[in-house]
Amino acid sequence: MNTALQERYERHARLLPLLAAEAAAEAPPGGAVEAADVEQAVWLRLLELPAAPAEPVRWLRGAVRAEARRAARAGLGARPRRSAPAGLGADPHQPAGAGAGAEDLALAAERRAAIGDVVRALPGRCPQLVSALMSRSDLTYREISRELGISQGSLGPLRSRCLGCLRSLLKSRVGIPVVRGNAR
């Protein structure tokens, strides 16, 4: 083994238990991502760094989360899916793929604009919360609470109320059929 690589390995060896625990937490068994794959990718990134991170624990946690999300997104394309609605690709944030026609792209853009209009019509802090939840950044509750200045514990109840308002608005504008029983 290269002596520089050996030195890096020894410098970061104390992080191995934390890396294993973080990878296991971000990639639970039976999920789309294997914890060992996340662990290996982050360990390789750590060893490739020219210098040790200033805050190795924080860097490691962020790198594990980012790698798990990246691997999950990459793995989603490999799994079989039901066909997407006309005008939308498998990812609801993306228009249909390269084979999409101009009409499909226009319809997808129109749908996104309509959803944006309904979200902006929500009361109070709901537009900011729903926008953060729909963000391509895939923010965690901690990041959303910091961004919006709301305690993390109140995000769940606020989210529930906001989604209830969104349902009501959509029912009034689109005429979604009423579901009998305990609808979620």
PDB file of N, CA, C and O in Angstrom, residues 121-154:
ATOM      1  N   ALA A 121     -51.454  29.595  -3.022  1.00  0.00           N
ATOM      2  CA  ALA A 121     -52.755  30.018  -2.488  1.00  0.00           C
ATOM      3  C   ALA A 121     -53.002  29.495  -1.076  1.00  0.00           C
ATOM      4  O   ALA A 121     -53.994  29.882  -0.450  1.00  0.00           O
ATOM      5  N   LEU A 122     -52.142  28.640  -0.571  1.00  0.00           N
ATOM      6  CA  LEU A 122     -52.321  28.098   0.778  1.00  0.00           C
ATOM      7  C   LEU A 122     -52.152  29.204   1.822  1.00  0.00           C
ATOM      8  O   LEU A 122     -51.419  30.164   1.604  1.00  0.00           O
ATOM      9  N   PRO A 123     -52.796  29.068   2.990  1.00  0.00           N
ATOM     10  CA  PRO A 123     -52.705  30.104   4.018  1.00  0.00           C
ATOM     11  C   PRO A 123     -51.427  30.004   4.857  1.00  0.00           C
ATOM     12  O   PRO A 123     -50.784  28.952   4.920  1.00  0.00           O
ATOM     13  N   GLY A 124     -51.073  31.108   5.508  1.00  0.00           N
ATOM     14  CA  GLY A 124     -49.991  31.138   6.490  1.00  0.00           C
ATOM     15  C   GLY A 124     -48.638  30.720   5.952  1.00  0.00           C
ATOM     16  O   GLY A 124     -48.208  31.150   4.885  1.00  0.00           O
ATOM     17  N   ARG A 125     -47.976  29.846   6.716  1.00  0.00           N
ATOM     18  CA  ARG A 125     -46.643  29.366   6.347  1.00  0.00           C
ATOM     19  C   ARG A 125     -46.685  28.155   5.418  1.00  0.00           C
ATOM     20  O   ARG A 125     -45.655  27.617   5.049  1.00  0.00           O
ATOM     21  N   CYS A 126     -47.874  27.727   5.081  1.00  0.00           N
ATOM     22  CA  CYS A 126     -48.013  26.522   4.258  1.00  0.00           C
ATOM     23  C   CYS A 126     -47.305  26.614   2.912  1.00  0.00           C
ATOM     24  O   CYS A 126     -46.672  25.638   2.502  1.00  0.00           O
ATOM     25  N   PRO A 127     -47.361  27.746   2.198  1.00  0.00           N
ATOM     26  CA  PRO A 127     -46.653  27.779   0.910  1.00  0.00           C
ATOM     27  C   PRO A 127     -45.151  27.512   1.050  1.00  0.00           C
ATOM     28  O   PRO A 127     -44.574  26.763   0.270  1.00  0.00           O
ATOM     29  N   GLN A 128     -44.532  28.110   2.090  1.00  0.00           N
ATOM     30  CA  GLN A 128     -43.094  27.899   2.284  1.00  0.00           C
ATOM     31  C   GLN A 128     -42.811  26.447   2.671  1.00  0.00           C
ATOM     32  O   GLN A 128     -41.857  25.842   2.172  1.00  0.00           O
ATOM     33  N   LEU A 129     -43.635  25.883   3.549  1.00  0.00           N
ATOM     34  CA  LEU A 129     -43.411  24.510   4.002  1.00  0.00           C
ATOM     35  C   LEU A 129     -43.602  23.517   2.864  1.00  0.00           C
ATOM     36  O   LEU A 129     -42.755  22.647   2.644  1.00  0.00           O
ATOM     37  N   VAL A 130     -44.701  23.646   2.123  1.00  0.00           N
ATOM     38  CA  VAL A 130     -44.966  22.700   1.041  1.00  0.00           C
ATOM     39  C   VAL A 130     -43.899  22.846  -0.043  1.00  0.00           C
ATOM     40  O   VAL A 130     -43.432  21.848  -0.603  1.00  0.00           O
ATOM     41  N   SER A 131     -43.475  24.072  -0.326  1.00  0.00           N
ATOM     42  CA  SER A 131     -42.402  24.272  -1.308  1.00  0.00           C
ATOM     43  C   SER A 131     -41.106  23.607  -0.850  1.00  0.00           C
ATOM     44  O   SER A 131     -40.394  22.997  -1.647  1.00  0.00           O
ATOM     45  N   ALA A 132     -40.806  23.728   0.447  1.00  0.00           N
ATOM     46  CA  ALA A 132     -39.594  23.089   0.974  1.00  0.00           C
ATOM     47  C   ALA A 132     -39.709  21.567   0.895  1.00  0.00           C
ATOM     48  O   ALA A 132     -38.737  20.881   0.572  1.00  0.00           O
ATOM     49  N   LEU A 133     -40.906  21.034   1.168  1.00  0.00           N
ATOM     50  CA  LEU A 133     -41.103  19.588   1.089  1.00  0.00           C
ATOM     51  C   LEU A 133     -41.004  19.088  -0.347  1.00  0.00           C
ATOM     52  O   LEU A 133     -40.562  17.969  -0.596  1.00  0.00           O
ATOM     53  N   MET A 134     -41.414  19.909  -1.311  1.00  0.00           N
ATOM     54  CA  MET A 134     -41.371  19.526  -2.725  1.00  0.00           C
ATOM     55  C   MET A 134     -40.026  19.838  -3.376  1.00  0.00           C
ATOM     56  O   MET A 134     -39.806  19.488  -4.527  1.00  0.00           O
ATOM     57  N   SER A 135     -39.130  20.457  -2.642  1.00  0.00           N
ATOM     58  CA  SER A 135     -37.849  20.900  -3.183  1.00  0.00           C
ATOM     59  C   SER A 135     -37.037  19.739  -3.746  1.00  0.00           C
ATOM     60  O   SER A 135     -37.041  18.635  -3.207  1.00  0.00           O
ATOM     61  N   ARG A 136     -36.336  20.010  -4.810  1.00  0.00           N
ATOM     62  CA  ARG A 136     -35.449  18.996  -5.403  1.00  0.00           C
ATOM     63  C   ARG A 136     -34.271  18.703  -4.492  1.00  0.00           C
ATOM     64  O   ARG A 136     -33.588  17.712  -4.657  1.00  0.00           O
ATOM     65  N   SER A 137     -34.010  19.590  -3.532  1.00  0.00           N
ATOM     66  CA  SER A 137     -32.880  19.414  -2.618  1.00  0.00           C
ATOM     67  C   SER A 137     -33.100  18.288  -1.624  1.00  0.00           C
ATOM     68  O   SER A 137     -32.177  17.896  -0.935  1.00  0.00           O
ATOM     69  N   ASP A 138     -34.337  17.797  -1.513  1.00  0.00           N
ATOM     70  CA  ASP A 138     -34.660  16.709  -0.593  1.00  0.00           C
ATOM     71  C   ASP A 138     -34.210  17.058   0.827  1.00  0.00           C
ATOM     72  O   ASP A 138     -33.431  16.351   1.447  1.00  0.00           O
ATOM     73  N   LEU A 139     -34.721  18.181   1.338  1.00  0.00           N
ATOM     74  CA  LEU A 139     -34.331  18.689   2.645  1.00  0.00           C
ATOM     75  C   LEU A 139     -34.851  17.792   3.769  1.00  0.00           C
ATOM     76  O   LEU A 139     -35.929  17.216   3.659  1.00  0.00           O
ATOM     77  N   THR A 140     -34.091  17.712   4.846  1.00  0.00           N
ATOM     78  CA  THR A 140     -34.534  16.981   6.036  1.00  0.00           C
ATOM     79  C   THR A 140     -35.403  17.903   6.881  1.00  0.00           C
ATOM     80  O   THR A 140     -35.416  19.122   6.678  1.00  0.00           O
ATOM     81  N   TYR A 141     -36.113  17.337   7.850  1.00  0.00           N
ATOM     82  CA  TYR A 141     -36.930  18.168   8.743  1.00  0.00           C
ATOM     83  C   TYR A 141     -36.053  19.183   9.468  1.00  0.00           C
ATOM     84  O   TYR A 141     -36.447  20.318   9.684  1.00  0.00           O
ATOM     85  N   ARG A 142     -34.859  18.774   9.860  1.00  0.00           N
ATOM     86  CA  ARG A 142     -33.950  19.681  10.563  1.00  0.00           C
ATOM     87  C   ARG A 142     -33.603  20.871   9.672  1.00  0.00           C
ATOM     88  O   ARG A 142     -33.621  22.020  10.112  1.00  0.00           O
ATOM     89  N   GLU A 143     -33.292  20.605   8.411  1.00  0.00           N
ATOM     90  CA  GLU A 143     -32.941  21.685   7.487  1.00  0.00           C
ATOM     91  C   GLU A 143     -34.143  22.587   7.214  1.00  0.00           C
ATOM     92  O   GLU A 143     -34.010  23.812   7.150  1.00  0.00           O
ATOM     93  N   ILE A 144     -35.324  21.996   7.063  1.00  0.00           N
ATOM     94  CA  ILE A 144     -36.535  22.791   6.822  1.00  0.00           C
ATOM     95  C   ILE A 144     -36.842  23.657   8.036  1.00  0.00           C
ATOM     96  O   ILE A 144     -37.157  24.845   7.894  1.00  0.00           O
ATOM     97  N   SER A 145     -36.728  23.098   9.243  1.00  0.00           N
ATOM     98  CA  SER A 145     -37.032  23.876  10.443  1.00  0.00           C
ATOM     99  C   SER A 145     -36.065  25.044  10.583  1.00  0.00           C
ATOM    100  O   SER A 145     -36.464  26.148  10.956  1.00  0.00           O
ATOM    101  N   ARG A 146     -34.809  24.826  10.255  1.00  0.00           N
ATOM    102  CA  ARG A 146     -33.820  25.896  10.320  1.00  0.00           C
ATOM    103  C   ARG A 146     -34.127  26.963   9.264  1.00  0.00           C
ATOM    104  O   ARG A 146     -34.078  28.156   9.543  1.00  0.00           O
ATOM    105  N   GLU A 147     -34.478  26.527   8.073  1.00  0.00           N
ATOM    106  CA  GLU A 147     -34.754  27.453   6.976  1.00  0.00           C
ATOM    107  C   GLU A 147     -35.992  28.303   7.244  1.00  0.00           C
ATOM    108  O   GLU A 147     -36.020  29.491   6.947  1.00  0.00           O
ATOM    109  N   LEU A 148     -37.035  27.702   7.813  1.00  0.00           N
ATOM    110  CA  LEU A 148     -38.294  28.410   8.039  1.00  0.00           C
ATOM    111  C   LEU A 148     -38.393  29.047   9.423  1.00  0.00           C
ATOM    112  O   LEU A 148     -39.344  29.779   9.690  1.00  0.00           O
ATOM    113  N   GLY A 149     -37.454  28.735  10.306  1.00  0.00           N
ATOM    114  CA  GLY A 149     -37.507  29.281  11.659  1.00  0.00           C
ATOM    115  C   GLY A 149     -38.631  28.690  12.492  1.00  0.00           C
ATOM    116  O   GLY A 149     -39.228  29.375  13.317  1.00  0.00           O
ATOM    117  N   ILE A 150     -38.933  27.421  12.263  1.00  0.00           N
ATOM    118  CA  ILE A 150     -39.986  26.709  12.977  1.00  0.00           C
ATOM    119  C   ILE A 150     -39.324  25.569  13.746  1.00  0.00           C
ATOM    120  O   ILE A 150     -38.386  24.953  13.251  1.00  0.00           O
ATOM    121  N   SER A 151     -39.826  25.279  14.944  1.00  0.00           N
ATOM    122  CA  SER A 151     -39.235  24.163  15.684  1.00  0.00           C
ATOM    123  C   SER A 151     -39.488  22.859  14.929  1.00  0.00           C
ATOM    124  O   SER A 151     -40.528  22.689  14.289  1.00  0.00           O
ATOM    125  N   GLN A 152     -38.528  21.964  15.020  1.00  0.00           N
ATOM    126  CA  GLN A 152     -38.612  20.704  14.290  1.00  0.00           C
ATOM    127  C   GLN A 152     -39.820  19.880  14.741  1.00  0.00           C
ATOM    128  O   GLN A 152     -40.460  19.213  13.936  1.00  0.00           O
ATOM    129  N   GLY A 153     -40.173  19.954  16.007  1.00  0.00           N
ATOM    130  CA  GLY A 153     -41.304  19.193  16.529  1.00  0.00           C
ATOM    131  C   GLY A 153     -42.651  19.662  16.004  1.00  0.00           C
ATOM    132  O   GLY A 153     -43.620  18.904  15.987  1.00  0.00           O
ATOM    133  N   SER A 154     -42.741  20.918  15.571  1.00  0.00           N
ATOM    134  CA  SER A 154     -44.024  21.416  15.074  1.00  0.00           C
ATOM    135  C   SER A 154     -44.183  21.216  13.568  1.00  0.00           C
ATOM    136  O   SER A 154     -45.254  21.480  13.020  1.00  0.00           O
TER     137      SER A 154
END
